[in-house]
Coordinates of C-alpha atoms and ligand atoms in Angstrom, one line a residue:
Chain A
M1 CA 101.3 112.7 89.5
L2 CA 97.5 110.1 90.3
L3 CA 94.4 112.1 91.0
I4 CA 93.3 109.5 93.5
P5 CA 89.5 108.7 94.3
C6 CA 88.7 108.9 97.7
P7 CA 85.4 107.4 98.8
F8 CA 85.2 109.7 101.3
C9 CA 87.2 112.7 100.0
G10 CA 86.5 113.0 96.8
L11 CA 89.8 113.4 94.4
R12 CA 92.5 114.3 96.5
N13 CA 96.3 114.2 94.8
E14 CA 98.5 111.6 95.6
E15 CA 101.1 113.0 97.9
E16 CA 98.0 112.2 100.5
F17 CA 97.7 108.7 99.9
T18 CA 100.3 105.9 100.4
S19 CA 99.8 102.9 98.8
G20 CA 98.9 99.3 100.3
S21 CA 99.7 97.3 97.2
E22 CA 97.5 94.1 96.1
A23 CA 94.4 93.7 97.1
D24 CA 92.4 90.4 97.8
R25 CA 95.8 88.9 99.7
H26 CA 94.1 87.5 102.1
R27 CA 95.7 85.6 105.6
P28 CA 95.9 82.0 105.8
A29 CA 92.9 81.0 108.0
D30 CA 94.6 78.3 109.5
P31 CA 98.8 79.4 109.8
I32 CA 99.6 76.3 111.7
A33 CA 98.9 74.4 108.6
L34 CA 101.2 76.0 106.6
D35 CA 104.5 74.7 104.9
D36 CA 107.4 76.9 104.5
Q37 CA 106.5 77.5 100.7
A38 CA 102.9 78.5 101.3
W39 CA 104.5 81.6 103.7
V40 CA 106.3 82.5 101.1
A41 CA 103.7 82.6 98.8
H42 CA 101.4 84.5 101.7
L43 CA 103.9 86.9 102.7
F44 CA 106.8 87.7 99.5
E45 CA 105.7 87.1 96.3
R46 CA 102.7 88.9 94.4
A47 CA 101.1 88.9 91.2
N48 CA 102.7 92.3 89.9
P49 CA 100.2 92.6 86.8
K50 CA 101.0 94.8 84.3
G51 CA 98.1 96.2 83.0
A52 CA 94.9 96.0 85.7
V53 CA 95.9 96.0 89.7
R54 CA 93.0 95.5 92.2
E55 CA 95.2 97.8 95.2
W56 CA 94.8 99.3 98.2
W57 CA 95.5 102.7 99.0
W58 CA 95.1 104.3 101.9
H59 CA 94.5 108.1 102.3
G60 CA 96.6 108.5 105.6
R61 CA 97.0 112.6 105.8
G62 CA 93.5 112.8 104.5
C63 CA 90.7 110.9 105.7
R64 CA 93.3 108.3 106.7
L65 CA 90.7 105.5 105.2
W66 CA 92.0 102.0 104.0
F67 CA 89.5 101.6 100.9
V68 CA 90.2 99.5 97.6
L69 CA 90.8 100.9 93.8
E70 CA 91.6 99.1 90.1
R71 CA 94.4 100.3 88.2
D72 CA 95.9 100.2 85.7
T73 CA 99.7 99.8 86.1
V74 CA 100.4 100.5 82.6
T75 CA 98.1 103.9 81.5
N76 CA 97.8 104.2 85.5
A77 CA 94.3 104.9 84.6
I78 CA 91.7 104.1 87.8
K79 CA 89.2 102.5 88.2
V80 CA 86.6 103.1 90.9
V81 CA 85.4 100.2 92.8
P82 CA 81.9 99.6 93.7
Chain B
M1 CA 135.2 86.6 64.6
A2 CA 137.2 88.2 66.6
A3 CA 136.5 91.7 67.0
R4 CA 138.9 94.2 65.4
R5 CA 140.8 96.1 68.3
Y6 CA 139.7 99.1 69.1
S7 CA 143.4 101.5 70.0
I8 CA 144.7 105.1 69.2
W9 CA 146.5 103.2 65.5
S10 CA 142.9 102.6 64.2
L11 CA 142.0 105.9 65.4
I12 CA 144.7 107.4 63.0
R13 CA 143.9 104.9 60.7
N14 CA 140.3 105.2 60.3
A15 CA 140.6 109.2 60.4
L16 CA 143.0 109.4 57.7
A17 CA 140.3 107.8 55.7
Y18 CA 137.2 110.2 57.2
H19 CA 135.9 107.6 59.3
E20 CA 134.0 105.7 56.2
G21 CA 135.9 102.1 57.6
W22 CA 134.4 101.5 60.5
A23 CA 132.9 98.4 60.7
R24 CA 129.8 97.9 62.8
A25 CA 130.3 96.6 66.6
W26 CA 128.2 94.0 65.8
R27 CA 125.9 91.9 63.7
A28 CA 122.0 92.3 63.8
P29 CA 121.6 88.4 62.1
E30 CA 118.5 86.4 61.8
P31 CA 117.9 83.8 65.1
K32 CA 118.4 80.3 64.8
P33 CA 115.8 77.3 65.0
A34 CA 118.1 76.5 68.8
Y35 CA 120.5 77.5 70.6
D36 CA 122.0 75.8 73.1
A37 CA 121.5 78.9 75.6
I38 CA 118.9 81.7 75.2
I39 CA 118.8 85.0 77.6
I40 CA 115.9 86.8 77.7
G41 CA 117.2 90.5 78.1
G42 CA 120.0 92.7 76.2
G43 CA 120.4 95.2 79.3
G44 CA 124.0 95.6 81.2
H45 CA 122.9 91.9 83.2
G46 CA 122.0 89.9 79.8
L47 CA 125.0 90.9 77.5
A48 CA 127.5 90.2 80.1
T49 CA 126.2 86.8 81.0
A50 CA 126.7 85.8 77.9
Y51 CA 129.8 87.5 77.3
Y52 CA 131.3 85.4 80.1
L53 CA 129.2 81.9 79.2
A54 CA 131.6 82.1 75.9
R55 CA 134.6 83.2 78.2
D56 CA 135.0 81.2 80.9
H57 CA 132.3 78.0 79.9
G58 CA 133.3 77.8 76.0
I59 CA 129.3 78.4 75.6
A60 CA 129.2 80.6 72.8
N61 CA 126.0 78.7 70.8
V62 CA 123.8 81.2 72.4
A63 CA 121.1 84.2 71.3
V64 CA 120.7 87.5 74.3
L65 CA 117.0 87.7 73.1
E66 CA 115.8 91.9 73.7
K67 CA 112.5 93.8 73.0
G68 CA 113.4 96.9 72.0
W69 CA 117.4 98.3 71.9
L70 CA 120.7 96.9 73.5
G71 CA 120.5 98.9 77.4
G72 CA 117.3 100.5 76.6
G73 CA 116.4 99.4 79.5
N74 CA 117.3 100.1 82.9
T75 CA 120.5 100.2 81.6
G76 CA 120.6 103.0 79.6
R77 CA 118.0 105.3 82.0
N78 CA 120.7 105.0 85.5
T79 CA 122.8 107.0 87.6
V80 CA 125.8 104.6 87.0
T81 CA 126.8 104.8 90.9
I82 CA 129.7 102.1 90.8
R83 CA 130.5 101.4 95.3
S84 CA 129.9 99.1 97.4
N85 CA 129.4 100.1 100.5
Y86 CA 126.9 97.8 101.1
L87 CA 125.5 95.9 104.8
R88 CA 125.2 92.0 104.9
D89 CA 128.5 90.5 104.3
P90 CA 127.4 88.7 101.6
S91 CA 126.1 92.1 99.6
I92 CA 130.1 94.2 100.2
R93 CA 131.7 90.2 98.9
F94 CA 129.8 90.4 95.5
Y95 CA 129.4 94.5 95.0
E96 CA 133.5 95.3 95.6
H97 CA 134.4 92.2 93.5
A98 CA 132.5 94.2 91.1
R99 CA 133.3 97.5 91.8
R100 CA 137.5 95.7 91.0
L101 CA 136.0 94.0 88.4
Y102 CA 134.7 97.8 86.6
E103 CA 138.2 99.1 87.1
E104 CA 139.2 96.9 84.6
M105 CA 136.3 96.4 82.4
S106 CA 138.2 99.4 79.8
Q107 CA 141.3 97.5 79.3
E108 CA 139.2 93.4 79.7
L109 CA 136.5 94.6 76.9
N110 CA 138.5 97.5 74.8
F111 CA 136.0 99.3 75.0
N112 CA 136.4 102.8 76.3
V113 CA 133.4 102.6 79.7
M114 CA 135.2 105.1 81.3
F115 CA 135.3 104.0 84.5
S116 CA 136.0 107.0 87.2
R117 CA 137.3 106.4 90.7
R118 CA 135.9 109.3 91.9
G119 CA 135.2 108.4 95.6
Q120 CA 131.9 108.7 97.6
I121 CA 130.3 110.9 100.2
D122 CA 127.1 109.3 101.7
L123 CA 126.0 113.2 104.6
I124 CA 125.3 111.1 108.3
Q125 CA 122.1 113.4 109.6
T126 CA 121.0 110.8 112.1
W127 CA 122.3 109.0 115.3
A128 CA 120.9 106.2 113.8
K129 CA 122.7 106.4 110.4
L130 CA 126.7 107.4 112.4
R131 CA 125.5 103.8 114.1
D132 CA 125.6 102.5 110.9
A133 CA 128.2 103.6 109.2
R134 CA 130.5 102.7 111.9
R135 CA 129.1 99.4 111.0
R136 CA 129.2 99.1 107.7
S137 CA 133.1 100.3 107.7
L138 CA 133.8 97.3 110.1
S139 CA 132.3 95.1 107.7
M140 CA 133.7 96.7 104.8
A141 CA 137.6 96.3 106.5
L142 CA 137.0 92.2 106.1
V143 CA 137.1 92.9 102.5
D144 CA 139.8 95.3 102.7
A145 CA 137.4 97.9 101.3
E146 CA 137.9 100.8 102.6
Y147 CA 134.9 102.8 104.4
E148 CA 136.3 106.2 106.8
I149 CA 134.0 108.3 108.8
I150 CA 135.5 112.2 108.2
T151 CA 133.9 115.3 110.1
P152 CA 131.6 118.1 108.4
E153 CA 135.0 120.3 108.3
E154 CA 136.4 117.4 105.7
V155 CA 132.9 117.4 103.7
K156 CA 133.1 121.3 103.4
R157 CA 136.6 121.2 102.8
R158 CA 135.8 118.6 99.9
V159 CA 132.8 120.0 98.4
P160 CA 132.7 123.8 99.3
L161 CA 129.1 123.4 97.5
V162 CA 127.7 121.9 100.4
E163 CA 126.1 123.8 103.8
I164 CA 127.3 122.3 106.9
D165 CA 125.4 125.0 109.3
P166 CA 124.9 123.5 112.7
T167 CA 121.2 124.6 113.2
A168 CA 120.1 123.8 109.8
R169 CA 116.8 121.6 110.1
L170 CA 118.8 117.9 109.8
P171 CA 122.5 119.6 109.9
I172 CA 125.5 117.2 109.3
L173 CA 126.6 115.0 112.2
A174 CA 129.7 113.0 110.1
A175 CA 129.8 111.7 106.7
T176 CA 131.5 108.8 105.0
W177 CA 134.3 108.5 103.3
H178 CA 134.2 105.2 99.8
P179 CA 137.6 106.2 97.9
G180 CA 137.2 102.9 95.4
A181 CA 133.4 104.2 94.5
G182 CA 133.2 105.7 90.9
I183 CA 131.0 106.3 87.6
A184 CA 130.8 105.1 84.2
R185 CA 129.6 105.2 80.8
H186 CA 126.8 103.0 81.2
D187 CA 125.7 102.8 77.4
A188 CA 129.5 101.6 76.6
V189 CA 128.9 98.6 79.4
A190 CA 125.8 97.2 77.6
W191 CA 128.0 98.2 74.6
G192 CA 131.5 96.3 75.3
Y193 CA 130.0 93.5 76.3
A194 CA 127.6 93.3 73.6
R195 CA 131.0 93.5 70.8
Q196 CA 132.6 91.0 73.1
A197 CA 130.2 88.1 73.0
D198 CA 129.4 88.7 69.7
A199 CA 132.4 88.2 68.6
A200 CA 132.7 85.3 70.2
G201 CA 129.9 84.2 68.3
V202 CA 127.3 85.4 70.7
D203 CA 123.8 85.5 68.5
I204 CA 122.0 89.7 70.0
I205 CA 119.2 89.5 68.3
Q206 CA 117.4 92.8 68.7
N207 CA 113.8 94.0 68.4
C208 CA 112.8 90.2 69.3
E209 CA 110.4 90.3 72.5
V210 CA 109.9 87.1 74.2
T211 CA 106.6 86.0 74.5
G212 CA 105.8 82.3 75.9
I213 CA 107.9 79.8 77.7
R214 CA 107.8 77.0 76.3
R215 CA 108.3 74.1 78.5
D216 CA 107.9 69.6 78.7
G217 CA 107.3 68.0 81.6
G218 CA 108.8 71.0 84.1
R219 CA 111.6 71.3 82.1
V220 CA 111.9 74.4 79.3
T221 CA 112.6 73.7 75.6
G222 CA 112.4 77.3 74.4
V223 CA 110.9 80.1 73.6
E224 CA 107.8 81.5 71.7
T225 CA 109.1 85.4 70.4
T226 CA 107.7 87.7 67.9
R227 CA 110.4 86.1 65.3
G228 CA 108.9 83.1 65.9
P229 CA 109.8 80.0 68.6
I230 CA 113.6 79.3 69.3
A231 CA 114.7 75.8 71.2
A232 CA 116.8 76.3 73.9
P233 CA 117.6 73.7 76.9
R234 CA 119.0 76.4 79.7
I235 CA 116.4 80.0 79.9
G236 CA 118.3 83.0 82.2
V237 CA 116.0 85.6 82.7
A238 CA 117.8 89.2 82.7
V239 CA 114.5 91.1 82.1
A240 CA 114.6 93.7 85.1
G241 CA 111.5 95.3 85.3
H242 CA 109.1 92.5 83.3
A243 CA 110.3 89.6 85.5
G244 CA 107.7 89.3 87.4
V245 CA 106.1 89.7 83.8
V246 CA 108.1 87.1 82.0
A247 CA 108.8 84.4 85.6
A248 CA 104.6 84.1 84.9
M249 CA 105.2 82.3 81.5
A250 CA 106.4 79.8 83.0
G251 CA 103.7 80.2 85.8
L252 CA 106.4 81.7 88.7
R253 CA 105.5 84.0 91.0
L254 CA 108.1 86.3 92.7
P255 CA 108.9 88.5 95.2
I256 CA 109.1 91.4 93.5
E257 CA 107.2 94.3 92.8
T258 CA 108.2 96.8 89.8
V259 CA 108.1 100.9 90.9
P260 CA 109.2 103.5 88.8
L261 CA 112.1 105.6 89.9
Q262 CA 113.4 108.4 88.0
A263 CA 116.7 110.5 87.3
F264 CA 117.3 114.4 86.2
V265 CA 120.2 116.1 85.0
S266 CA 121.1 119.4 84.7
E267 CA 122.9 122.0 82.5
P268 CA 126.6 120.7 82.3
L269 CA 128.4 123.5 84.5
K270 CA 132.0 124.5 85.8
P271 CA 133.3 121.4 87.3
V272 CA 131.7 121.8 90.6
L273 CA 131.8 118.4 92.3
D274 CA 134.7 115.6 92.3
V275 CA 132.8 113.3 94.4
I276 CA 129.8 111.3 94.1
L277 CA 127.7 113.0 96.9
N278 CA 124.7 111.0 98.1
C279 CA 122.3 112.4 101.3
P280 CA 120.0 109.3 102.8
A281 CA 118.8 110.8 105.2
L282 CA 117.1 113.5 102.5
H283 CA 116.3 111.1 99.7
V284 CA 118.6 112.9 97.5
Y285 CA 122.3 111.9 95.6
L286 CA 124.4 113.1 92.5
A287 CA 127.6 113.0 90.8
Q288 CA 129.2 115.5 87.5
T289 CA 129.5 114.0 84.5
D290 CA 132.4 114.2 82.0
K291 CA 130.4 116.7 80.4
G292 CA 130.1 118.6 83.2
E293 CA 125.8 117.9 83.5
L294 CA 124.9 117.6 87.3
I295 CA 123.0 113.8 86.7
I296 CA 120.5 114.1 89.8
G297 CA 118.2 110.8 91.5
G298 CA 116.0 110.6 94.5
A299 CA 113.9 107.6 96.5
A300 CA 111.4 106.1 94.1
D301 CA 107.8 106.4 93.0
G302 CA 105.3 105.3 95.6
Y303 CA 103.5 102.2 94.0
T304 CA 104.0 99.8 91.1
S305 CA 103.4 101.2 87.4
Y306 CA 105.3 99.6 84.3
A307 CA 104.4 103.1 83.3
Q308 CA 108.0 104.0 82.5
R309 CA 107.6 107.5 84.1
G310 CA 106.9 108.7 87.8
G311 CA 104.9 111.7 89.4
L312 CA 107.0 115.6 88.8
H313 CA 106.4 115.5 93.0
V314 CA 108.7 113.7 93.6
I315 CA 111.7 115.1 91.6
E316 CA 110.2 118.5 93.3
Q317 CA 111.3 117.0 97.1
S318 CA 114.5 115.9 95.8
V319 CA 115.6 119.1 94.4
A320 CA 113.9 121.1 97.3
T321 CA 116.6 118.6 99.4
L322 CA 119.0 119.2 96.5
I323 CA 119.0 123.6 97.0
E324 CA 118.2 122.9 101.6
L325 CA 122.1 120.8 101.1
M326 CA 122.8 123.2 98.1
P327 CA 121.7 126.7 98.3
R328 CA 124.2 127.8 94.7
L329 CA 122.3 125.1 92.7
K330 CA 119.1 127.3 92.6
R331 CA 119.7 128.7 89.7
V332 CA 121.2 125.8 87.4
K333 CA 118.1 123.9 85.1
M334 CA 117.1 121.4 84.5
L335 CA 117.7 119.8 81.0
R336 CA 115.8 116.7 81.1
Q337 CA 114.2 113.3 83.2
W338 CA 112.8 109.7 82.8
A339 CA 112.1 107.4 84.9
G340 CA 112.8 103.4 84.8
M341 CA 111.6 100.3 86.0
I342 CA 113.1 99.0 88.8
D343 CA 112.3 95.3 89.8
L344 CA 112.3 96.2 93.7
T345 CA 112.5 92.5 95.7
Y346 CA 111.1 92.2 99.8
D347 CA 115.1 92.5 101.0
T348 CA 115.9 94.8 98.0
S349 CA 119.0 92.0 97.4
P350 CA 118.7 90.2 94.0
I351 CA 117.6 86.3 93.5
I352 CA 120.9 85.2 91.2
S353 CA 118.8 81.4 91.6
A354 CA 117.8 78.8 89.6
T355 CA 114.0 77.9 89.4
P356 CA 111.2 75.0 90.6
V357 CA 111.0 74.5 86.6
D358 CA 114.1 72.5 84.9
G359 CA 116.6 74.7 83.4
L360 CA 115.1 78.3 83.5
Y361 CA 117.1 80.6 85.5
L362 CA 116.3 84.0 87.0
N363 CA 118.4 87.5 87.4
V364 CA 116.5 89.2 88.6
G365 CA 115.8 92.0 91.1
W366 CA 118.4 94.1 90.9
G367 CA 116.1 97.4 92.2
S368 CA 117.4 100.4 92.1
G369 CA 121.3 98.9 92.4
G370 CA 122.1 96.5 90.0
F371 CA 124.2 98.4 87.1
K372 CA 127.0 98.6 89.6
A373 CA 126.8 95.0 90.1
I374 CA 126.6 94.1 85.9
P375 CA 130.4 92.1 85.6
A376 CA 130.0 90.2 89.0
S377 CA 127.1 89.2 88.1
G378 CA 127.3 87.9 84.9
E379 CA 130.1 85.8 85.8
G380 CA 128.2 84.5 88.3
F381 CA 125.1 83.4 86.1
A382 CA 127.2 82.8 83.6
H383 CA 128.6 79.8 86.1
L384 CA 125.2 79.0 87.4
L385 CA 123.4 78.3 83.6
A386 CA 126.8 77.1 82.5
T387 CA 127.5 74.1 85.6
G388 CA 123.7 74.7 87.0
R389 CA 125.1 75.4 90.7
P390 CA 126.0 78.8 91.8
S391 CA 129.3 80.1 92.3
P392 CA 130.3 81.2 96.2
L393 CA 129.5 84.5 95.5
I394 CA 126.5 84.4 94.0
Q395 CA 125.1 81.1 96.3
P396 CA 123.4 83.5 98.9
F397 CA 120.9 85.1 96.7
G398 CA 119.3 81.9 95.5
L399 CA 114.9 82.3 95.4
D400 CA 115.4 79.6 98.1
R401 CA 116.1 82.2 101.0
F402 CA 113.1 83.1 101.3
A403 CA 111.9 80.1 102.4
Q404 CA 114.4 79.4 104.6
G405 CA 114.4 82.5 106.2
R406 CA 118.1 83.9 105.2
L407 CA 116.7 87.0 104.2
V408 CA 119.9 89.4 102.5
L409 CA 118.4 92.7 104.3
E410 CA 119.9 95.6 102.7
T411 CA 118.9 99.3 103.0
A412 CA 121.3 100.9 100.5
G413 CA 119.6 101.0 97.9
A414 CA 118.0 104.5 96.9
S415 CA 114.1 102.8 97.1
N416 CA 114.9 101.4 100.6
R417 CA 112.5 101.3 103.3
E418 CA 114.9 103.6 105.5
Ligands
FAD501 C1 116.3 106.1 87.3 C2 117.8 105.1 87.9 C3 118.6 105.1 88.1 C4 119.6 103.8 88.9 N1 120.8 104.4 88.9 C5 121.6 103.2 89.5 C6 123.3 103.3 89.9 O1 123.1 104.8 90.6 N2 123.5 102.3 90.4 C7 123.2 101.1 90.1 O2 124.0 100.5 89.9 N3 122.3 101.3 89.5 C8 121.0 102.4 89.7 N4 120.5 102.0 88.8 C9 119.3 99.7 88.6 C10 119.7 99.5 87.4 O3 119.5 100.6 86.3 C11 119.3 98.2 87.2 O4 119.6 97.2 88.1 C12 119.7 97.4 85.9 O5 120.3 98.3 84.6 C13 119.2 96.1 85.1 O6 120.4 95.6 84.6 P1 119.5 94.3 83.5 O7 120.1 94.5 82.3 O8 118.9 94.0 84.7 O9 118.3 95.6 83.3 P2 117.9 96.7 81.2 O10 118.9 97.1 81.9 O11 116.4 97.5 82.6 O12 117.5 95.3 80.7 C14 115.9 94.0 80.8 C15 116.1 93.5 79.1 O13 115.0 92.7 79.0 C16 114.3 92.7 77.9 N5 112.6 92.8 77.8 C17 111.6 92.7 78.5 N6 110.9 92.3 78.9 C18 111.3 91.5 77.6 C19 110.8 90.2 77.0 N7 110.2 89.8 77.5 N8 111.6 90.0 76.0 C20 112.5 90.1 74.8 N9 112.9 91.4 76.3 C21 112.2 91.6 77.1 C22 113.8 95.4 78.2 O14 113.8 95.7 76.9 C23 115.1 94.9 78.8 O15 116.0 95.7 77.8 C24 118.7 102.5 88.7 C25 117.7 101.8 87.9 C26 116.8 103.8 87.6 C27 116.2 103.6 86.7
ZN502 ZN1 90.0 110.4 102.6

């Protein structure tokens, strides 16, 4: 079980959180201009890295804050993003 | 180079010779500098593909490159449920074909894969699920696959362990009966395909990790490996949880996330369960192996990971629901627990497909449900690698479905988003 550092509540156990997947994926600025491949890239494709990932977490069963963490997907070591 | 046949006579002959005369089931060759095709990943899918390339297309100058040992990935970690009760027509057709191939696999491979047709019961605890079951049974009837709705009393008659108390938190409203479902020995499936592929001339190379994919003007030319470069004009990728990592070697991003999925087994018991019992609403399913262990699976962990382990709370949840359903299992001891890394696509259907890189083909995205698919996937992928075109059964599972909006949305897996 992961211990996840919520910026508001401190270290809490994983069961209180929901993973929100990779961070830094932004809604396209001009959706009308996108072709199908660009939509696929935005909607479906993931870097899915083996190693460091920046990702969203939601403290849904706590303070309900969304925040970004950096985690290593091999060791599960978590770094708080300043 | 045909494999020496296994039979009652070979068993007796070898027993009389103190079992000292058995030949190796496959060679351990050094990699050659070049092949007609390379398959990355020595799990069930990679090995089956090599076998069908040789059997159906006469292409045997093939290498299967495996970074660890055969079947050491998800193939050797799965809970071996083989069934075809999917939701969408293309899936039902594909998985029912695979299920039928399993029934004759031991004969086909001259290797006892211990396929055992148990039948599967899915418990229905919500009205939405009951409607879904009715729909599935009609869709499955279209391909002559049996899937019928049964009463809670019938469940109790077949599986006395299950409590059907109507005042329970989630009472059992009905169930489905899928008589064709079964289980098989996971390692044996990998070994059976490996032995016959090897006999046909395929080089199976273990401890050989692919570290790069060589390209020349948008075409693959070979791979870099920990045992040196190997050239080939066609490369098939069948690496399950590592799909994204290997695709990135060719500059591709996939609609896939890798997450842990756990399973565990109990101490061996006397026979208590002769069907596969699945409880989708509570996220737990189990079967009893020939050895007597209950083999139990549940939901996937909730985040991406390559750690090949999951959280204890996920298993605790499976155990809690199991005991709610079958209180008499309360004092059974659990023996082992493990996890695999499953490659989940957005629609939880697999990707068997050509790619934007010429000569590079994918057989990935099997998620929590690819063991049952191995024979049909191997057949289809071999066809794709040999001819460059998908066979009708695998055509719906192309990578282009995401751009064309032809998703094959399935909610039948253990890791589904129901
Ligand atoms: C706990 C659990 C329970 C499951 N239960 C079921 C079930 O009941 N029914 C069902 O149908 N399915 C089930 N599955 C899913 C099933 O196990 C998989 O879909 C299936 O085994 C995938 O087979 P594969 O050959 O594609 O992958 P794998 O067996 O994982 O083989 C891929 C191989 O590729 C190798 N590899 C990776 N990267 C490289 C590289 N760079 N170079 C060389 N080799 C590499 C790996 O070492 C691995 O051996 C379950 C999975 C898990 C984890
Ligand atoms: Zn919080």
